[in-house]
Amino acid sequence: MDIPVKKWYEAVQTRYSQQKYLEKPIKPFTLKSLEKTVNQLNEIYPEIRVEIFKKSIKEILPALSGKYGNFTDSPAFMAFIINDNGEHRWSKAGYIGEAAILEATALGLGTCWIGARFVPERSRVRVNLKRGERLVAVSPIGYSSENYNLTRHFISKLFPHRDRINYKDLCPDGYDPDWPGWVKNAIKLGSYAPSRLNRQPWRFYYGDQRLVVDCKGEPSAYKRMECGIALLHLEIGALDGGVKGSVEYGGLGLASFIKED
Ligand SMILES: Cc1cc2nc3c(=O)[nH]c(=O)nc-3n(C[C@H](O)[C@H](O)[C@H](O)COP(=O)(O)O)c2cc1C
């Protein structure tokens, strides 16, 4: 993927999950920019697509099973859809979905991953799913009305690690302070990824120019998705650390970022 490194690096630092939104419509230029990025993201893996709906998140929430929290109306939402035939589809959905989330963040929009089983009959908005497709997550998009946002922004600048596990504890085989700067930067950024109830299931391993993300315990579908989210963060951190490389799914762990020689 072609990553706008500085822009998404900044977005990783400032993104917070937002449940409350102003009803103010998204500026047409902002929405167009987001749609352009989403169209590009939809070209990356045939089994993953993101769709923007200019409807309130509350139109789709009744179709999501389980508890998801107290959201207000939003001017729009994104839906993350996978095709059930693709390999590594859950990790890829996390990776692509987080790219859309970070782009929205960079455009000044609030977001919040909401992952749940979708029951189409209960939806007030029609989602056209093709054969084999499944909606696996959504996110509201819009201007946040959480008035402590500025404070949060300020705090996140001062303490970017916020409420995360210390990144050194995310490396079960040990964290070596002598690792190259790009590796340490990548792991730090990986640790800021969002996950359900902030459970942070990802673990990182480094060796032979390869930074591996795997999950703690059995990899459920949503843990795979969260590790895919962390994979994008790793890649942004690695690129920001000055190296080139690419991501690979499977092999060692769930996925890896591999540095180019
Ligand atoms: C796959 C996934 C599903 C999530 N589902 C919900 C949800 O249903 N309701 C909610 O309020 N937040 C949800 N979240 C947001 C997390 O609670 C949030 O990312 C985590 O607490 C860390 O906080 P932060 O995103 O502000 O950094 C979800 C996050 C992920 C990655």
PDB file of N, CA, C and O in Angstrom, residues 114-181:
ATOM      1  N   ILE A 114     -16.396  -0.393  15.502  1.00  0.00           N
ATOM      2  CA  ILE A 114     -17.417  -1.175  16.205  1.00  0.00           C
ATOM      3  C   ILE A 114     -17.494  -2.506  15.463  1.00  0.00           C
ATOM      4  O   ILE A 114     -17.838  -2.543  14.277  1.00  0.00           O
ATOM      5  N   GLY A 115     -17.102  -3.559  16.139  1.00  0.00           N
ATOM      6  CA  GLY A 115     -17.088  -4.867  15.477  1.00  0.00           C
ATOM      7  C   GLY A 115     -18.153  -5.750  16.075  1.00  0.00           C
ATOM      8  O   GLY A 115     -18.184  -5.940  17.282  1.00  0.00           O
ATOM      9  N   ALA A 116     -19.046  -6.280  15.240  1.00  0.00           N
ATOM     10  CA  ALA A 116     -20.106  -7.144  15.772  1.00  0.00           C
ATOM     11  C   ALA A 116     -20.758  -7.915  14.643  1.00  0.00           C
ATOM     12  O   ALA A 116     -20.640  -7.541  13.469  1.00  0.00           O
ATOM     13  N   ARG A 117     -21.466  -8.961  15.027  1.00  0.00           N
ATOM     14  CA  ARG A 117     -22.186  -9.744  14.029  1.00  0.00           C
ATOM     15  C   ARG A 117     -23.336  -8.904  13.478  1.00  0.00           C
ATOM     16  O   ARG A 117     -24.068  -8.256  14.230  1.00  0.00           O
ATOM     17  N   PHE A 118     -23.478  -8.924  12.155  1.00  0.00           N
ATOM     18  CA  PHE A 118     -24.457  -8.073  11.473  1.00  0.00           C
ATOM     19  C   PHE A 118     -25.686  -8.908  11.111  1.00  0.00           C
ATOM     20  O   PHE A 118     -25.566  -9.963  10.496  1.00  0.00           O
ATOM     21  N   VAL A 119     -26.851  -8.415  11.503  1.00  0.00           N
ATOM     22  CA  VAL A 119     -28.104  -9.098  11.176  1.00  0.00           C
ATOM     23  C   VAL A 119     -28.868  -8.190  10.201  1.00  0.00           C
ATOM     24  O   VAL A 119     -29.532  -7.240  10.620  1.00  0.00           O
ATOM     25  N   PRO A 120     -28.746  -8.453   8.875  1.00  0.00           N
ATOM     26  CA  PRO A 120     -29.256  -7.505   7.865  1.00  0.00           C
ATOM     27  C   PRO A 120     -30.721  -7.136   8.052  1.00  0.00           C
ATOM     28  O   PRO A 120     -31.096  -5.969   7.852  1.00  0.00           O
ATOM     29  N   GLU A 121     -31.553  -8.086   8.497  1.00  0.00           N
ATOM     30  CA  GLU A 121     -33.005  -7.798   8.623  1.00  0.00           C
ATOM     31  C   GLU A 121     -33.271  -6.688   9.627  1.00  0.00           C
ATOM     32  O   GLU A 121     -34.332  -6.055   9.595  1.00  0.00           O
ATOM     33  N   ARG A 122     -32.333  -6.480  10.544  1.00  0.00           N
ATOM     34  CA  ARG A 122     -32.580  -5.472  11.584  1.00  0.00           C
ATOM     35  C   ARG A 122     -32.022  -4.094  11.215  1.00  0.00           C
ATOM     36  O   ARG A 122     -32.131  -3.142  11.982  1.00  0.00           O
ATOM     37  N   SER A 123     -31.388  -4.000  10.043  1.00  0.00           N
ATOM     38  CA  SER A 123     -30.761  -2.738   9.659  1.00  0.00           C
ATOM     39  C   SER A 123     -31.786  -1.780   9.080  1.00  0.00           C
ATOM     40  O   SER A 123     -32.655  -2.181   8.311  1.00  0.00           O
ATOM     41  N   ARG A 124     -31.663  -0.478   9.416  1.00  0.00           N
ATOM     42  CA  ARG A 124     -32.563   0.522   8.838  1.00  0.00           C
ATOM     43  C   ARG A 124     -31.953   1.091   7.565  1.00  0.00           C
ATOM     44  O   ARG A 124     -32.568   1.866   6.869  1.00  0.00           O
ATOM     45  N   VAL A 125     -30.694   0.729   7.306  1.00  0.00           N
ATOM     46  CA  VAL A 125     -30.067   1.166   6.056  1.00  0.00           C
ATOM     47  C   VAL A 125     -29.745  -0.092   5.250  1.00  0.00           C
ATOM     48  O   VAL A 125     -29.348  -1.114   5.800  1.00  0.00           O
ATOM     49  N   ARG A 126     -29.986   0.021   3.941  1.00  0.00           N
ATOM     50  CA  ARG A 126     -29.794  -1.159   3.102  1.00  0.00           C
ATOM     51  C   ARG A 126     -28.315  -1.276   2.715  1.00  0.00           C
ATOM     52  O   ARG A 126     -27.742  -0.370   2.126  1.00  0.00           O
ATOM     53  N   VAL A 127     -27.714  -2.396   3.087  1.00  0.00           N
ATOM     54  CA  VAL A 127     -26.319  -2.642   2.724  1.00  0.00           C
ATOM     55  C   VAL A 127     -26.341  -3.720   1.645  1.00  0.00           C
ATOM     56  O   VAL A 127     -26.844  -4.815   1.880  1.00  0.00           O
ATOM     57  N   ASN A 128     -25.860  -3.358   0.474  1.00  0.00           N
ATOM     58  CA  ASN A 128     -25.881  -4.344  -0.614  1.00  0.00           C
ATOM     59  C   ASN A 128     -24.692  -5.284  -0.513  1.00  0.00           C
ATOM     60  O   ASN A 128     -23.594  -4.951  -0.941  1.00  0.00           O
ATOM     61  N   LEU A 129     -24.933  -6.443   0.077  1.00  0.00           N
ATOM     62  CA  LEU A 129     -23.844  -7.407   0.208  1.00  0.00           C
ATOM     63  C   LEU A 129     -23.927  -8.401  -0.945  1.00  0.00           C
ATOM     64  O   LEU A 129     -25.002  -8.946  -1.227  1.00  0.00           O
ATOM     65  N   LYS A 130     -22.786  -8.605  -1.602  1.00  0.00           N
ATOM     66  CA  LYS A 130     -22.763  -9.591  -2.691  1.00  0.00           C
ATOM     67  C   LYS A 130     -22.659 -10.989  -2.089  1.00  0.00           C
ATOM     68  O   LYS A 130     -22.385 -11.142  -0.898  1.00  0.00           O
ATOM     69  N   ARG A 131     -22.851 -11.980  -2.917  1.00  0.00           N
ATOM     70  CA  ARG A 131     -22.775 -13.358  -2.436  1.00  0.00           C
ATOM     71  C   ARG A 131     -21.416 -13.601  -1.749  1.00  0.00           C
ATOM     72  O   ARG A 131     -20.378 -13.236  -2.297  1.00  0.00           O
ATOM     73  N   GLY A 132     -21.439 -14.174  -0.565  1.00  0.00           N
ATOM     74  CA  GLY A 132     -20.192 -14.474   0.152  1.00  0.00           C
ATOM     75  C   GLY A 132     -19.648 -13.305   0.958  1.00  0.00           C
ATOM     76  O   GLY A 132     -18.653 -13.450   1.664  1.00  0.00           O
ATOM     77  N   GLU A 133     -20.306 -12.148   0.860  1.00  0.00           N
ATOM     78  CA  GLU A 133     -19.792 -10.989   1.608  1.00  0.00           C
ATOM     79  C   GLU A 133     -20.424 -10.902   2.995  1.00  0.00           C
ATOM     80  O   GLU A 133     -21.578 -11.301   3.192  1.00  0.00           O
ATOM     81  N   ARG A 134     -19.657 -10.323   3.912  1.00  0.00           N
ATOM     82  CA  ARG A 134     -20.120 -10.186   5.288  1.00  0.00           C
ATOM     83  C   ARG A 134     -19.657  -8.845   5.842  1.00  0.00           C
ATOM     84  O   ARG A 134     -18.486  -8.490   5.686  1.00  0.00           O
ATOM     85  N   LEU A 135     -20.584  -8.122   6.453  1.00  0.00           N
ATOM     86  CA  LEU A 135     -20.194  -6.876   7.126  1.00  0.00           C
ATOM     87  C   LEU A 135     -19.651  -7.265   8.500  1.00  0.00           C
ATOM     88  O   LEU A 135     -20.334  -7.951   9.256  1.00  0.00           O
ATOM     89  N   VAL A 136     -18.425  -6.869   8.803  1.00  0.00           N
ATOM     90  CA  VAL A 136     -17.812  -7.313  10.052  1.00  0.00           C
ATOM     91  C   VAL A 136     -17.566  -6.180  11.057  1.00  0.00           C
ATOM     92  O   VAL A 136     -17.331  -6.438  12.227  1.00  0.00           O
ATOM     93  N   ALA A 137     -17.603  -4.952  10.570  1.00  0.00           N
ATOM     94  CA  ALA A 137     -17.393  -3.823  11.484  1.00  0.00           C
ATOM     95  C   ALA A 137     -17.891  -2.544  10.827  1.00  0.00           C
ATOM     96  O   ALA A 137     -18.064  -2.491   9.595  1.00  0.00           O
ATOM     97  N   VAL A 138     -18.110  -1.538  11.646  1.00  0.00           N
ATOM     98  CA  VAL A 138     -18.509  -0.220  11.141  1.00  0.00           C
ATOM     99  C   VAL A 138     -17.769   0.838  11.974  1.00  0.00           C
ATOM    100  O   VAL A 138     -17.217   0.517  13.035  1.00  0.00           O
ATOM    101  N   SER A 139     -17.783   2.047  11.487  1.00  0.00           N
ATOM    102  CA  SER A 139     -17.300   3.182  12.293  1.00  0.00           C
ATOM    103  C   SER A 139     -18.108   4.413  11.934  1.00  0.00           C
ATOM    104  O   SER A 139     -18.265   4.718  10.752  1.00  0.00           O
ATOM    105  N   PRO A 140     -18.615   5.133  12.938  1.00  0.00           N
ATOM    106  CA  PRO A 140     -19.216   6.436  12.615  1.00  0.00           C
ATOM    107  C   PRO A 140     -18.125   7.348  12.091  1.00  0.00           C
ATOM    108  O   PRO A 140     -16.947   7.170  12.431  1.00  0.00           O
ATOM    109  N   ILE A 141     -18.490   8.304  11.255  1.00  0.00           N
ATOM    110  CA  ILE A 141     -17.549   9.376  10.900  1.00  0.00           C
ATOM    111  C   ILE A 141     -18.293  10.707  11.001  1.00  0.00           C
ATOM    112  O   ILE A 141     -19.474  10.788  10.638  1.00  0.00           O
ATOM    113  N   GLY A 142     -17.597  11.695  11.497  1.00  0.00           N
ATOM    114  CA  GLY A 142     -18.204  13.007  11.673  1.00  0.00           C
ATOM    115  C   GLY A 142     -17.352  13.821  12.630  1.00  0.00           C
ATOM    116  O   GLY A 142     -16.309  13.355  13.085  1.00  0.00           O
ATOM    117  N   TYR A 143     -17.827  15.027  12.914  1.00  0.00           N
ATOM    118  CA  TYR A 143     -17.075  15.890  13.815  1.00  0.00           C
ATOM    119  C   TYR A 143     -17.438  15.531  15.250  1.00  0.00           C
ATOM    120  O   TYR A 143     -18.622  15.499  15.606  1.00  0.00           O
ATOM    121  N   SER A 144     -16.426  15.247  16.019  1.00  0.00           N
ATOM    122  CA  SER A 144     -16.659  14.818  17.398  1.00  0.00           C
ATOM    123  C   SER A 144     -17.243  15.966  18.221  1.00  0.00           C
ATOM    124  O   SER A 144     -16.870  17.119  18.043  1.00  0.00           O
ATOM    125  N   SER A 145     -18.171  15.613  19.113  1.00  0.00           N
ATOM    126  CA  SER A 145     -18.704  16.651  20.001  1.00  0.00           C
ATOM    127  C   SER A 145     -18.189  16.438  21.414  1.00  0.00           C
ATOM    128  O   SER A 145     -18.681  17.045  22.355  1.00  0.00           O
ATOM    129  N   GLU A 146     -17.224  15.551  21.569  1.00  0.00           N
ATOM    130  CA  GLU A 146     -16.697  15.306  22.918  1.00  0.00           C
ATOM    131  C   GLU A 146     -15.836  16.496  23.291  1.00  0.00           C
ATOM    132  O   GLU A 146     -14.795  16.722  22.698  1.00  0.00           O
ATOM    133  N   ASN A 147     -16.320  17.282  24.257  1.00  0.00           N
ATOM    134  CA  ASN A 147     -15.674  18.574  24.479  1.00  0.00           C
ATOM    135  C   ASN A 147     -14.329  18.465  25.181  1.00  0.00           C
ATOM    136  O   ASN A 147     -13.606  19.429  25.265  1.00  0.00           O
ATOM    137  N   TYR A 148     -14.023  17.256  25.649  1.00  0.00           N
ATOM    138  CA  TYR A 148     -12.690  17.111  26.242  1.00  0.00           C
ATOM    139  C   TYR A 148     -11.667  16.737  25.173  1.00  0.00           C
ATOM    140  O   TYR A 148     -10.537  16.393  25.463  1.00  0.00           O
ATOM    141  N   ASN A 149     -12.110  16.826  23.908  1.00  0.00           N
ATOM    142  CA  ASN A 149     -11.241  16.446  22.807  1.00  0.00           C
ATOM    143  C   ASN A 149      -9.916  17.200  22.779  1.00  0.00           C
ATOM    144  O   ASN A 149      -8.873  16.627  22.533  1.00  0.00           O
ATOM    145  N   LEU A 150     -10.014  18.503  23.037  1.00  0.00           N
ATOM    146  CA  LEU A 150      -8.795  19.307  22.986  1.00  0.00           C
ATOM    147  C   LEU A 150      -7.832  18.887  24.080  1.00  0.00           C
ATOM    148  O   LEU A 150      -6.636  18.753  23.864  1.00  0.00           O
ATOM    149  N   THR A 151      -8.410  18.635  25.259  1.00  0.00           N
ATOM    150  CA  THR A 151      -7.587  18.186  26.383  1.00  0.00           C
ATOM    151  C   THR A 151      -6.940  16.854  26.017  1.00  0.00           C
ATOM    152  O   THR A 151      -5.764  16.625  26.250  1.00  0.00           O
ATOM    153  N   ARG A 152      -7.757  15.971  25.434  1.00  0.00           N
ATOM    154  CA  ARG A 152      -7.250  14.662  25.050  1.00  0.00           C
ATOM    155  C   ARG A 152      -6.117  14.789  24.052  1.00  0.00           C
ATOM    156  O   ARG A 152      -5.126  14.092  24.127  1.00  0.00           O
ATOM    157  N   HIS A 153      -6.323  15.713  23.095  1.00  0.00           N
ATOM    158  CA  HIS A 153      -5.311  15.926  22.079  1.00  0.00           C
ATOM    159  C   HIS A 153      -4.005  16.351  22.742  1.00  0.00           C
ATOM    160  O   HIS A 153      -2.934  15.850  22.435  1.00  0.00           O
ATOM    161  N   PHE A 154      -4.162  17.264  23.719  1.00  0.00           N
ATOM    162  CA  PHE A 154      -3.016  17.784  24.444  1.00  0.00           C
ATOM    163  C   PHE A 154      -2.336  16.652  25.226  1.00  0.00           C
ATOM    164  O   PHE A 154      -1.120  16.488  25.180  1.00  0.00           O
ATOM    165  N   ILE A 155      -3.166  15.852  25.898  1.00  0.00           N
ATOM    166  CA  ILE A 155      -2.623  14.746  26.699  1.00  0.00           C
ATOM    167  C   ILE A 155      -1.916  13.741  25.783  1.00  0.00           C
ATOM    168  O   ILE A 155      -0.832  13.252  26.091  1.00  0.00           O
ATOM    169  N   SER A 156      -2.535  13.481  24.621  1.00  0.00           N
ATOM    170  CA  SER A 156      -1.931  12.485  23.744  1.00  0.00           C
ATOM    171  C   SER A 156      -0.587  12.966  23.195  1.00  0.00           C
ATOM    172  O   SER A 156       0.285  12.180  22.885  1.00  0.00           O
ATOM    173  N   LYS A 157      -0.430  14.284  23.119  1.00  0.00           N
ATOM    174  CA  LYS A 157       0.873  14.819  22.697  1.00  0.00           C
ATOM    175  C   LYS A 157       1.912  14.597  23.803  1.00  0.00           C
ATOM    176  O   LYS A 157       3.055  14.274  23.542  1.00  0.00           O
ATOM    177  N   LEU A 158       1.451  14.790  25.041  1.00  0.00           N
ATOM    178  CA  LEU A 158       2.386  14.653  26.159  1.00  0.00           C
ATOM    179  C   LEU A 158       2.681  13.193  26.488  1.00  0.00           C
ATOM    180  O   LEU A 158       3.796  12.825  26.785  1.00  0.00           O
ATOM    181  N   PHE A 159       1.624  12.391  26.451  1.00  0.00           N
ATOM    182  CA  PHE A 159       1.746  10.970  26.828  1.00  0.00           C
ATOM    183  C   PHE A 159       1.181  10.093  25.724  1.00  0.00           C
ATOM    184  O   PHE A 159       0.072   9.555  25.870  1.00  0.00           O
ATOM    185  N   PRO A 160       1.894   9.954  24.622  1.00  0.00           N
ATOM    186  CA  PRO A 160       1.301   9.214  23.509  1.00  0.00           C
ATOM    187  C   PRO A 160       1.005   7.756  23.830  1.00  0.00           C
ATOM    188  O   PRO A 160       0.190   7.136  23.173  1.00  0.00           O
ATOM    189  N   HIS A 161       1.632   7.217  24.857  1.00  0.00           N
ATOM    190  CA  HIS A 161       1.377   5.795  25.164  1.00  0.00           C
ATOM    191  C   HIS A 161       0.075   5.594  25.931  1.00  0.00           C
ATOM    192  O   HIS A 161      -0.403   4.494  26.056  1.00  0.00           O
ATOM    193  N   ARG A 162      -0.515   6.685  26.454  1.00  0.00           N
ATOM    194  CA  ARG A 162      -1.821   6.653  27.114  1.00  0.00           C
ATOM    195  C   ARG A 162      -2.020   5.394  27.953  1.00  0.00           C
ATOM    196  O   ARG A 162      -1.206   5.054  28.793  1.00  0.00           O
ATOM    197  N   ASP A 163      -3.107   4.678  27.635  1.00  0.00           N
ATOM    198  CA  ASP A 163      -3.484   3.547  28.478  1.00  0.00           C
ATOM    199  C   ASP A 163      -3.078   2.220  27.830  1.00  0.00           C
ATOM    200  O   ASP A 163      -3.824   1.264  27.865  1.00  0.00           O
ATOM    201  N   ARG A 164      -1.910   2.195  27.213  1.00  0.00           N
ATOM    202  CA  ARG A 164      -1.485   0.986  26.526  1.00  0.00           C
ATOM    203  C   ARG A 164      -0.472   0.195  27.355  1.00  0.00           C
ATOM    204  O   ARG A 164       0.226   0.756  28.206  1.00  0.00           O
ATOM    205  N   ILE A 165      -0.411  -1.123  27.055  1.00  0.00           N
ATOM    206  CA  ILE A 165       0.630  -1.963  27.646  1.00  0.00           C
ATOM    207  C   ILE A 165       1.967  -1.377  27.179  1.00  0.00           C
ATOM    208  O   ILE A 165       2.094  -0.973  26.020  1.00  0.00           O
ATOM    209  N   ASN A 166       2.943  -1.358  28.060  1.00  0.00           N
ATOM    210  CA  ASN A 166       4.258  -0.852  27.655  1.00  0.00           C
ATOM    211  C   ASN A 166       4.783  -1.716  26.504  1.00  0.00           C
ATOM    212  O   ASN A 166       4.740  -2.936  26.566  1.00  0.00           O
ATOM    213  N   TYR A 167       5.259  -1.038  25.446  1.00  0.00           N
ATOM    214  CA  TYR A 167       5.592  -1.799  24.235  1.00  0.00           C
ATOM    215  C   TYR A 167       6.689  -2.840  24.470  1.00  0.00           C
ATOM    216  O   TYR A 167       6.759  -3.838  23.779  1.00  0.00           O
ATOM    217  N   LYS A 168       7.493  -2.615  25.482  1.00  0.00           N
ATOM    218  CA  LYS A 168       8.554  -3.595  25.760  1.00  0.00           C
ATOM    219  C   LYS A 168       7.938  -4.915  26.233  1.00  0.00           C
ATOM    220  O   LYS A 168       8.496  -5.988  26.011  1.00  0.00           O
ATOM    221  N   ASP A 169       6.784  -4.822  26.880  1.00  0.00           N
ATOM    222  CA  ASP A 169       6.113  -6.029  27.369  1.00  0.00           C
ATOM    223  C   ASP A 169       5.318  -6.730  26.271  1.00  0.00           C
ATOM    224  O   ASP A 169       4.666  -7.738  26.523  1.00  0.00           O
ATOM    225  N   LEU A 170       5.331  -6.150  25.070  1.00  0.00           N
ATOM    226  CA  LEU A 170       4.592  -6.774  23.960  1.00  0.00           C
ATOM    227  C   LEU A 170       5.496  -7.711  23.162  1.00  0.00           C
ATOM    228  O   LEU A 170       5.089  -8.251  22.141  1.00  0.00           O
ATOM    229  N   CYS A 171       6.735  -7.864  23.610  1.00  0.00           N
ATOM    230  CA  CYS A 171       7.691  -8.717  22.880  1.00  0.00           C
ATOM    231  C   CYS A 171       8.038  -9.919  23.759  1.00  0.00           C
ATOM    232  O   CYS A 171       8.954  -9.839  24.600  1.00  0.00           O
ATOM    233  N   PRO A 172       7.298 -11.043  23.592  1.00  0.00           N
ATOM    234  CA  PRO A 172       7.482 -12.179  24.497  1.00  0.00           C
ATOM    235  C   PRO A 172       8.897 -12.762  24.475  1.00  0.00           C
ATOM    236  O   PRO A 172       9.352 -13.321  25.469  1.00  0.00           O
ATOM    237  N   ASP A 173       9.623 -12.591  23.362  1.00  0.00           N
ATOM    238  CA  ASP A 173      11.000 -13.099  23.311  1.00  0.00           C
ATOM    239  C   ASP A 173      12.011 -12.060  23.778  1.00  0.00           C
ATOM    240  O   ASP A 173      13.212 -12.217  23.564  1.00  0.00           O
ATOM    241  N   GLY A 174      11.496 -10.996  24.324  1.00  0.00           N
ATOM    242  CA  GLY A 174      12.383  -9.944  24.828  1.00  0.00           C
ATOM    243  C   GLY A 174      12.455  -8.763  23.874  1.00  0.00           C
ATOM    244  O   GLY A 174      12.216  -8.904  22.667  1.00  0.00           O
ATOM    245  N   TYR A 175      12.734  -7.601  24.446  1.00  0.00           N
ATOM    246  CA  TYR A 175      12.866  -6.355  23.682  1.00  0.00           C
ATOM    247  C   TYR A 175      14.310  -5.909  23.849  1.00  0.00           C
ATOM    248  O   TYR A 175      14.784  -5.736  24.972  1.00  0.00           O
ATOM    249  N   ASP A 176      14.996  -5.776  22.730  1.00  0.00           N
ATOM    250  CA  ASP A 176      16.415  -5.444  22.784  1.00  0.00           C
ATOM    251  C   ASP A 176      16.608  -3.954  22.485  1.00  0.00           C
ATOM    252  O   ASP A 176      16.318  -3.504  21.371  1.00  0.00           O
ATOM    253  N   PRO A 177      17.094  -3.187  23.449  1.00  0.00           N
ATOM    254  CA  PRO A 177      17.267  -1.737  23.211  1.00  0.00           C
ATOM    255  C   PRO A 177      18.256  -1.455  22.076  1.00  0.00           C
ATOM    256  O   PRO A 177      18.304  -0.333  21.558  1.00  0.00           O
ATOM    257  N   ASP A 178      19.024  -2.474  21.680  1.00  0.00           N
ATOM    258  CA  ASP A 178      19.971  -2.280  20.571  1.00  0.00           C
ATOM    259  C   ASP A 178      19.363  -2.592  19.200  1.00  0.00           C
ATOM    260  O   ASP A 178      20.063  -2.541  18.192  1.00  0.00           O
ATOM    261  N   TRP A 179      18.095  -2.921  19.159  1.00  0.00           N
ATOM    262  CA  TRP A 179      17.446  -3.134  17.864  1.00  0.00           C
ATOM    263  C   TRP A 179      17.532  -1.836  17.049  1.00  0.00           C
ATOM    264  O   TRP A 179      17.556  -0.734  17.647  1.00  0.00           O
ATOM    265  N   PRO A 180      17.495  -1.950  15.701  1.00  0.00           N
ATOM    266  CA  PRO A 180      17.526  -0.723  14.893  1.00  0.00           C
ATOM    267  C   PRO A 180      16.373   0.217  15.245  1.00  0.00           C
ATOM    268  O   PRO A 180      15.299  -0.237  15.669  1.00  0.00           O
ATOM    269  N   GLY A 181      16.612   1.506  15.042  1.00  0.00           N
ATOM    270  CA  GLY A 181      15.611   2.523  15.381  1.00  0.00           C
ATOM    271  C   GLY A 181      14.267   2.268  14.711  1.00  0.00           C
ATOM    272  O   GLY A 181      13.217   2.466  15.333  1.00  0.00           O
TER     273      GLY A 181
END
